[in-house]
Amino acid sequence: MTKVAIIGAGPCGLSTLRSFEQAEKKGEKIPEIVCFDKQEDWGGLWNYSWRTGSDQYGDPVPNSMYRYLWSNGPKECLEFADYSFDEHFGKPIPSFPPREVLYDYILGRVKKGNSKNKVKFSTTVTNVVYNGSNFEVTYRDKKKATSSTDIFDYIVVANGHFSVPFIPEYPGMKAFPGRIMHSHDFRDAEEFRDKNVVVLGSSYSAEDVALQCHKYGAKSVTIAYRHNPMGFKWPKGMKEVFHLDRLEGNKAIFKDGHIQETDAVILCTGYLHHFPFLSEDLKLKTGNRLYPPKLYKGVVWQNNHKLIYLGMQDQFHTFNMFDCQAWFARDVIMGKIKVPDSSEIEKDINKWVSMEKKLENADQMIDFQTEYTKELHTLSDYPKIDFELIRKTFKEWEHHKVENIMTYRNKSFSSPVTGSVGPKHHTDWETAMDDSLKTFLDQPKG
Ligand SMILES: Cc1cc2nc3c(=O)[nH]c(=O)nc-3n(C[C@H](O)[C@H](O)[C@H](O)COP(=O)(O)OP(=O)(O)OC[C@H]3O[C@@H](n4cnc5c(N)ncnc54)[C@H](O)[C@@H]3O)c2cc1C
Ligand SMILES: NC(=O)c1ccc[n+]([C@@H]2O[C@H](COP(=O)([O-])OP(=O)(O)OC[C@H]3O[C@@H](n4cnc5c(N)ncnc54)[C@H](OP(=O)(O)O)[C@@H]3O)[C@@H](O)[C@H]2O)c1
């Protein structure tokens, strides 16, 4: 029997488990599956952890989620085609839920099946080697402190790529008297109440960590971009300046001449694609981009078609794109989709990579990833979902952010699965301090 190892039980690993379960429900004979996750439970980054640094076994903590994190895109853009928000919550819910609500949703459909018994928790995959016909996978059971090696025919790498921080150094850091941290270790904006905070970066973490610090009472927030500013209309108390030059004592000195006294520097400088468990010949080497190279259909490793990578792209689309990838990967593994010859693969990869190089703005990037996901969708029996509505929603969302970065999360969108419209949330995001599932769902009737 074919044996498949899935590395990671975050959203991508769970999409893979779900895809096989759906095939089994249709009466198809599925391979033997073992999923490994180094955390104690499933859900990946969405399984919030207070821990930073190492866990109790000395393993690096993969989690980068923090308290009070709300979805930064409309939930309608990430909805599962086979399990709507309406089905999970029994009613329409607002369009921008906090973490705990999304976590509950992600787990909802897999909890209904029997996939959990396929997952080995607190188990880290430490080594994967291809021996010419199959893979030797070594994994460490952290609780028992034992290592084992098993043979697998296919590997699905679903370990995420927002877990290992990229940490640059600037002059003066060694002598800085305040706190320097990466967004990977950021857990609670309350820590920065009444403090002057400098945030480095100009992407989603910089945007959201800066907003969180402002929302929870930081005295000032200064965001330093390196190439392009985010350019939003920041509220009083926040500003965006050009590139940190150095720290001198507790002063941050920027290349545009700005000087800011600061208590903390938060590095929102992104993450590394990191696969310490893969032999070099199997490793994807890429930055955070929309079409990492050497992946056929963004999924199948060009040099070894039994190695599958999920969710390695920079992400506008998330959960339903992961599903489309997982359904495609399942059908490759089950032999229902034939991978073409190497010249076809090369042509296909080059086509996407060269299109990616020409992208100039967010609307074009949304179009690119929508086209990619739509194409994948046509290749499997993943249920119908309205990608044109998702495309339109993403673009409206981008424009709402430009209009007002403080209010975009108060907007409502319609579901690409059920058509229902997200009701307005009872409290505007800016004043909603409690992000619990209970408070979020406790929508007054009316
Ligand atoms: C701070 C933050 C906020 C985000 N907010 C949003 C949002 O609002 N909306 C959105 O759609 N997306 C958001 N994302 C994007 C996020 O990438 C996806 O939502 C999603 O979590 C990706 O799923 P994944 O399965 O690829 O990776 P992960 O969620 O990272 O899961 C990977 C899993 O692999 C396991 N693992 C890693 N290495 C090993 C190993 N060697 N052996 C065994 N197990 C291993 C980890 O323990 C983890 O459980 C956010 C990301 C970050 C960092
Ligand atoms: N739900 C939410 O609100 C939320 C919050 C946080 C994160 N997220 C998600 O988390 C994921 C990761 O986002 P991310 O922002 O952490 O990573 P990212 O999108 O990869 O961005 C990395 C940023 O770091 C900057 N950078 C890199 N090296 C630098 C240096 N030496 N000095 C200064 N800046 C440097 C980059 O700037 P250049 O462009 O100049 O290279 C870029 O702005 C995304 O999927 C995002 O959606 C979501």
XYZ file of C-alpha atoms in Angstrom, residues 15-426:
412
model
C -6.516 20.381 3.971
C -4.551 17.303 2.926
C -6.180 15.101 5.572
C -9.595 16.412 4.545
C -8.939 15.789 0.828
C -8.154 12.125 1.432
C -11.112 11.733 3.771
C -13.450 13.088 1.084
C -12.056 10.600 -1.461
C -12.550 7.762 1.028
C -16.153 8.843 1.595
C -16.712 8.438 -2.145
C -15.567 4.827 -1.854
C -12.026 5.319 -3.162
C -9.190 3.344 -1.629
C -6.838 5.882 -0.070
C -3.170 5.431 0.860
C -1.929 4.899 4.383
C -1.348 8.323 5.897
C 0.747 9.487 8.830
C 0.727 13.178 9.719
C 3.391 14.548 12.080
C 3.163 17.724 14.100
C 5.671 18.980 16.603
C 2.965 20.863 18.531
C 0.678 19.173 21.060
C -2.429 19.817 18.994
C -3.481 20.637 15.452
C -4.274 24.012 13.843
C -0.706 25.212 13.133
C -0.172 28.914 13.791
C -3.837 29.302 14.701
C -3.280 27.174 17.817
C -2.121 30.155 19.903
C 0.811 29.552 22.237
C 2.044 31.832 24.997
C 5.460 30.282 24.597
C 8.349 31.948 22.791
C 11.861 30.606 22.247
C 11.906 26.874 22.950
C 9.195 24.535 24.152
C 9.532 22.277 27.200
C 11.503 19.768 25.100
C 14.009 22.305 23.746
C 12.392 22.431 20.291
C 11.978 25.933 18.726
C 8.391 27.205 19.148
C 6.888 27.440 15.643
C 4.030 29.733 16.613
C 3.969 33.382 15.517
C 0.386 34.238 16.498
C -0.379 36.860 19.116
C -3.268 37.941 21.330
C -5.922 40.172 19.783
C -5.068 39.103 16.224
C -8.032 39.536 13.885
C -8.227 38.263 10.343
C -6.464 40.773 8.128
C -8.487 39.778 5.057
C -12.224 39.182 4.730
C -13.160 35.697 5.924
C -15.166 35.292 2.710
C -11.880 35.159 0.754
C -10.594 32.156 2.677
C -13.840 30.201 3.113
C -13.758 26.441 2.468
C -15.913 25.437 -0.510
C -16.988 22.239 1.249
C -17.689 23.761 4.674
C -19.111 27.250 4.877
C -18.953 29.651 7.813
C -22.775 29.513 7.921
C -22.654 25.725 8.296
C -20.047 25.885 11.050
C -21.554 28.688 13.135
C -25.215 28.032 12.255
C -25.655 31.676 11.212
C -23.856 34.362 9.205
C -21.038 36.028 11.159
C -19.150 39.310 10.510
C -16.448 39.410 7.854
C -13.313 39.958 9.994
C -13.199 37.448 12.872
C -10.501 37.253 15.536
C -8.073 34.339 15.740
C -10.077 32.102 18.088
C -13.081 32.203 15.730
C -10.990 31.247 12.693
C -9.267 28.527 14.704
C -12.657 27.081 15.640
C -13.722 27.193 11.979
C -10.533 25.569 10.615
C -10.895 22.685 13.035
C -14.661 22.318 12.579
C -14.682 20.155 9.472
C -11.749 17.927 10.418
C -13.185 17.309 13.893
C -16.245 15.781 12.196
C -14.122 13.085 10.575
C -11.638 10.555 11.885
C -8.418 12.250 10.738
C -7.093 12.992 14.198
C -6.036 9.405 14.701
C -3.697 9.797 11.718
C -1.712 12.558 13.478
C 1.304 11.940 15.681
C 1.453 14.992 17.936
C 4.494 16.309 19.829
C 6.488 14.590 17.103
C 9.120 16.452 15.107
C 10.276 15.216 11.734
C 14.039 15.536 11.968
C 15.307 13.988 8.737
C 14.005 13.091 5.285
C 16.221 11.378 2.726
C 15.288 9.962 -0.684
C 16.967 6.598 -1.217
C 16.248 6.328 -4.933
C 12.840 4.698 -4.651
C 11.260 6.031 -1.476
C 11.795 8.315 1.492
C 13.359 7.487 4.832
C 11.659 9.681 7.405
C 13.125 10.058 10.873
C 10.966 11.566 13.578
C 11.337 12.250 17.267
C 8.565 11.614 19.759
C 9.292 14.455 22.170
C 7.269 13.068 25.074
C 8.893 9.636 24.956
C 12.274 11.039 23.874
C 12.599 8.371 21.183
C 13.547 8.544 17.518
C 12.244 6.231 14.790
C 12.646 5.888 11.036
C 9.891 4.755 8.651
C 9.685 4.427 4.894
C 7.182 6.507 2.886
C 6.368 6.722 -0.821
C 5.242 10.356 -0.804
C 6.053 13.349 1.388
C 3.751 16.330 1.805
C 5.754 19.220 3.281
C 3.200 21.387 5.112
C 5.347 22.931 7.816
C 4.437 26.561 7.020
C 6.884 29.354 6.310
C 6.018 31.968 8.909
C 7.703 30.288 11.864
C 11.414 30.955 11.574
C 12.101 34.694 11.874
C 14.477 36.619 9.644
C 16.417 38.811 12.101
C 18.639 41.562 10.639
C 21.069 43.593 12.730
C 21.445 47.374 12.745
C 24.290 49.397 14.274
C 23.694 50.240 17.911
C 21.511 47.242 18.703
C 24.029 45.708 21.094
C 24.015 48.813 23.296
C 20.270 49.597 23.032
C 18.868 49.832 26.586
C 15.287 48.818 25.642
C 13.663 45.729 24.195
C 14.413 44.332 20.726
C 12.228 41.538 19.465
C 10.956 39.958 16.240
C 7.219 39.826 15.496
C 7.558 36.015 15.815
C 7.910 36.554 19.594
C 5.271 39.293 19.861
C 2.419 38.024 21.996
C 0.560 40.908 23.617
C 0.435 44.588 22.654
C -0.418 45.505 26.265
C 3.308 45.133 26.951
C 3.892 48.379 25.036
C 1.254 50.549 26.733
C 2.691 54.084 27.297
C 5.885 53.143 25.453
C 7.506 54.605 22.348
C 7.734 51.778 19.833
C 9.680 51.496 16.576
C 8.457 48.884 14.106
C 10.672 47.818 11.188
C 9.088 46.535 7.970
C 6.336 47.483 5.545
C 4.272 44.368 5.151
C 1.377 42.749 7.036
C 3.181 42.139 10.326
C 4.509 45.700 10.436
C 1.067 47.048 9.659
C -0.769 44.954 12.209
C 1.774 44.945 15.051
C 1.992 48.756 14.745
C -1.803 49.066 14.793
C -2.056 46.688 17.765
C 0.471 48.711 19.765
C -1.428 51.899 18.971
C -4.807 50.325 19.797
C -3.599 49.029 23.157
C -2.126 52.332 24.305
C 1.460 52.803 23.060
C 2.599 56.426 23.468
C 3.943 56.570 19.903
C 4.487 54.136 17.053
C 7.064 54.835 14.335
C 7.145 52.443 11.394
C 10.324 52.330 9.292
C 10.079 50.996 5.747
C 13.083 49.908 3.755
C 11.886 50.083 0.129
C 8.267 51.195 -0.176
C 6.097 52.774 2.520
C 2.692 51.227 3.213
C 1.396 54.752 2.827
C -1.818 54.389 4.833
C -3.431 57.351 6.558
C -2.101 56.538 10.020
C -3.995 57.831 13.062
C -2.507 60.433 15.439
C 0.353 58.814 17.377
C 1.572 56.770 14.412
C 3.935 57.723 11.589
C 5.891 56.057 8.815
C 9.511 57.037 8.157
C 12.327 55.863 5.870
C 14.667 53.047 6.917
C 16.459 52.761 10.244
C 20.080 53.892 10.010
C 21.202 53.102 13.580
C 20.361 53.166 17.244
C 22.268 55.533 19.504
C 21.463 54.892 23.135
C 17.672 54.926 23.251
C 17.381 56.980 20.046
C 16.433 55.501 16.704
C 17.984 57.471 13.861
C 16.412 57.067 10.441
C 17.891 57.673 6.985
C 15.418 60.498 6.293
C 16.748 62.446 9.289
C 13.950 61.511 11.708
C 15.074 60.832 15.294
C 12.792 59.024 17.744
C 13.343 58.132 21.378
C 12.276 54.540 21.741
C 11.636 51.916 24.411
C 11.257 48.984 22.030
C 12.165 47.947 18.496
C 9.938 45.306 16.929
C 11.437 43.644 13.863
C 8.601 42.833 11.471
C 11.180 41.732 8.955
C 9.571 38.530 7.757
C 10.373 34.841 7.917
C 12.624 32.221 6.337
C 11.509 29.186 4.375
C 13.269 26.708 6.603
C 13.420 22.945 6.096
C 16.149 21.661 8.430
C 14.734 18.133 8.111
C 15.155 17.847 4.319
C 18.335 16.783 2.568
C 19.749 19.637 0.444
C 18.588 18.133 -2.884
C 14.976 18.166 -1.689
C 14.962 21.657 -0.168
C 12.911 24.491 -1.597
C 15.101 27.592 -1.554
C 13.058 30.738 -1.903
C 12.018 34.049 -0.375
C 8.412 34.980 0.342
C 6.994 35.281 -3.182
C 3.841 34.447 -5.102
C 5.423 31.704 -7.251
C 8.398 29.975 -5.628
C 10.443 28.215 -8.347
C 10.817 24.482 -8.987
C 7.222 23.687 -8.011
C 4.944 22.310 -10.728
C 1.515 23.906 -10.253
C 3.062 25.510 -7.175
C 3.012 22.122 -5.458
C 5.013 19.229 -6.998
C 8.814 19.334 -6.591
C 10.267 19.556 -10.098
C 13.134 17.127 -9.423
C 11.117 14.503 -7.559
C 7.402 14.195 -8.164
C 6.843 12.241 -4.974
C 7.716 15.312 -2.954
C 4.861 17.789 -2.510
C 5.039 21.252 -0.951
C 1.855 22.981 0.197
C 1.262 26.648 1.033
C 4.775 27.839 0.198
C 3.546 30.933 -1.656
C 3.204 34.445 -0.288
C -0.460 34.544 0.502
C -3.450 36.632 -0.464
C -5.516 33.442 -0.854
C -5.136 31.036 2.032
C -7.439 28.251 3.186
C -9.323 27.590 -0.055
C -6.066 27.851 -2.033
C -4.518 25.310 0.352
C -7.558 23.107 -0.301
C -7.142 23.378 -4.082
C -3.468 22.462 -3.662
C -4.291 19.551 -1.356
C -6.997 18.144 -3.641
C -4.569 18.404 -6.598
C -1.756 16.776 -4.588
C -4.078 13.977 -3.451
C -4.969 13.191 -7.062
C -1.294 13.187 -8.078
C -0.555 10.777 -5.231
C -3.535 8.577 -6.096
C -2.497 8.509 -9.762
C -5.620 10.322 -10.979
C -3.518 13.234 -12.248
C -0.483 12.392 -14.343
C 2.462 14.753 -13.956
C 3.666 15.653 -17.499
C 7.195 15.219 -18.842
C 10.017 17.456 -17.682
C 9.866 19.897 -20.600
C 6.135 20.519 -20.022
C 6.824 21.047 -16.323
C 9.623 23.482 -17.080
C 7.389 25.389 -19.498
C 4.554 25.602 -16.978
C 6.790 26.794 -14.126
C 8.514 29.362 -16.369
C 5.154 30.687 -17.522
C 4.051 31.470 -13.947
C 7.441 32.737 -12.788
C 7.732 35.143 -15.722
C 4.164 36.409 -15.147
C 5.019 36.933 -11.481
C 8.047 39.062 -12.404
C 5.823 41.533 -14.274
C 3.444 42.223 -11.348
C 3.456 45.855 -10.294
C 0.691 46.404 -7.778
C -1.612 44.667 -5.315
C -4.520 44.356 -7.776
C -2.264 42.532 -10.254
C -0.960 40.266 -7.492
C -4.525 39.415 -6.467
C -5.330 38.622 -10.117
C -2.224 36.446 -10.394
C -2.992 34.334 -7.333
C -6.679 34.130 -8.226
C -5.793 32.803 -11.697
C -3.374 30.308 -10.166
C -5.970 29.057 -7.678
C -8.696 28.936 -10.328
C -6.489 26.815 -12.578
C -5.745 24.375 -9.776
C -9.443 24.253 -8.965
C -10.290 23.010 -12.463
C -7.901 20.077 -12.037
C -9.677 18.283 -9.166
C -13.177 17.715 -7.825
C -12.821 20.404 -5.120
C -16.384 21.772 -4.825
C -17.624 24.864 -6.592
C -16.721 28.257 -5.131
C -17.073 31.707 -6.662
C -13.467 32.813 -7.278
C -14.645 35.850 -9.266
C -16.439 37.101 -6.157
C -13.303 36.407 -4.105
C -11.186 38.383 -6.597
C -13.631 41.322 -6.383
C -13.743 41.131 -2.577
C -9.938 41.201 -2.293
C -9.771 44.306 -4.471
C -12.507 46.103 -2.514
C -10.706 45.170 0.713
C -7.443 46.656 -0.594
C -9.258 49.875 -1.439
C -10.979 49.992 1.962
C -7.544 49.813 3.583
C -6.337 52.758 1.532
C -9.479 54.720 2.464
C -9.075 54.123 6.185
C -6.725 51.623 7.814
C -8.639 51.919 11.112
C -12.059 51.000 9.709
C -11.508 48.410 6.964
C -12.230 45.582 9.380
C -15.746 46.955 10.018
C -16.859 46.225 6.435
C -19.059 43.338 5.278
C -18.794 41.007 2.290
C -20.813 38.147 0.775
C -19.903 34.511 0.917
C -18.555 32.866 -2.271
C -20.098 29.615 -1.025
C -23.571 30.463 0.357
C -24.058 34.061 -0.822
C -24.980 35.234 2.694
C -23.738 38.669 3.733
C -21.600 39.065 6.867
C -23.565 41.148 9.384
C -21.978 44.278 10.828
C -20.102 43.433 14.025
C -21.565 44.797 17.266
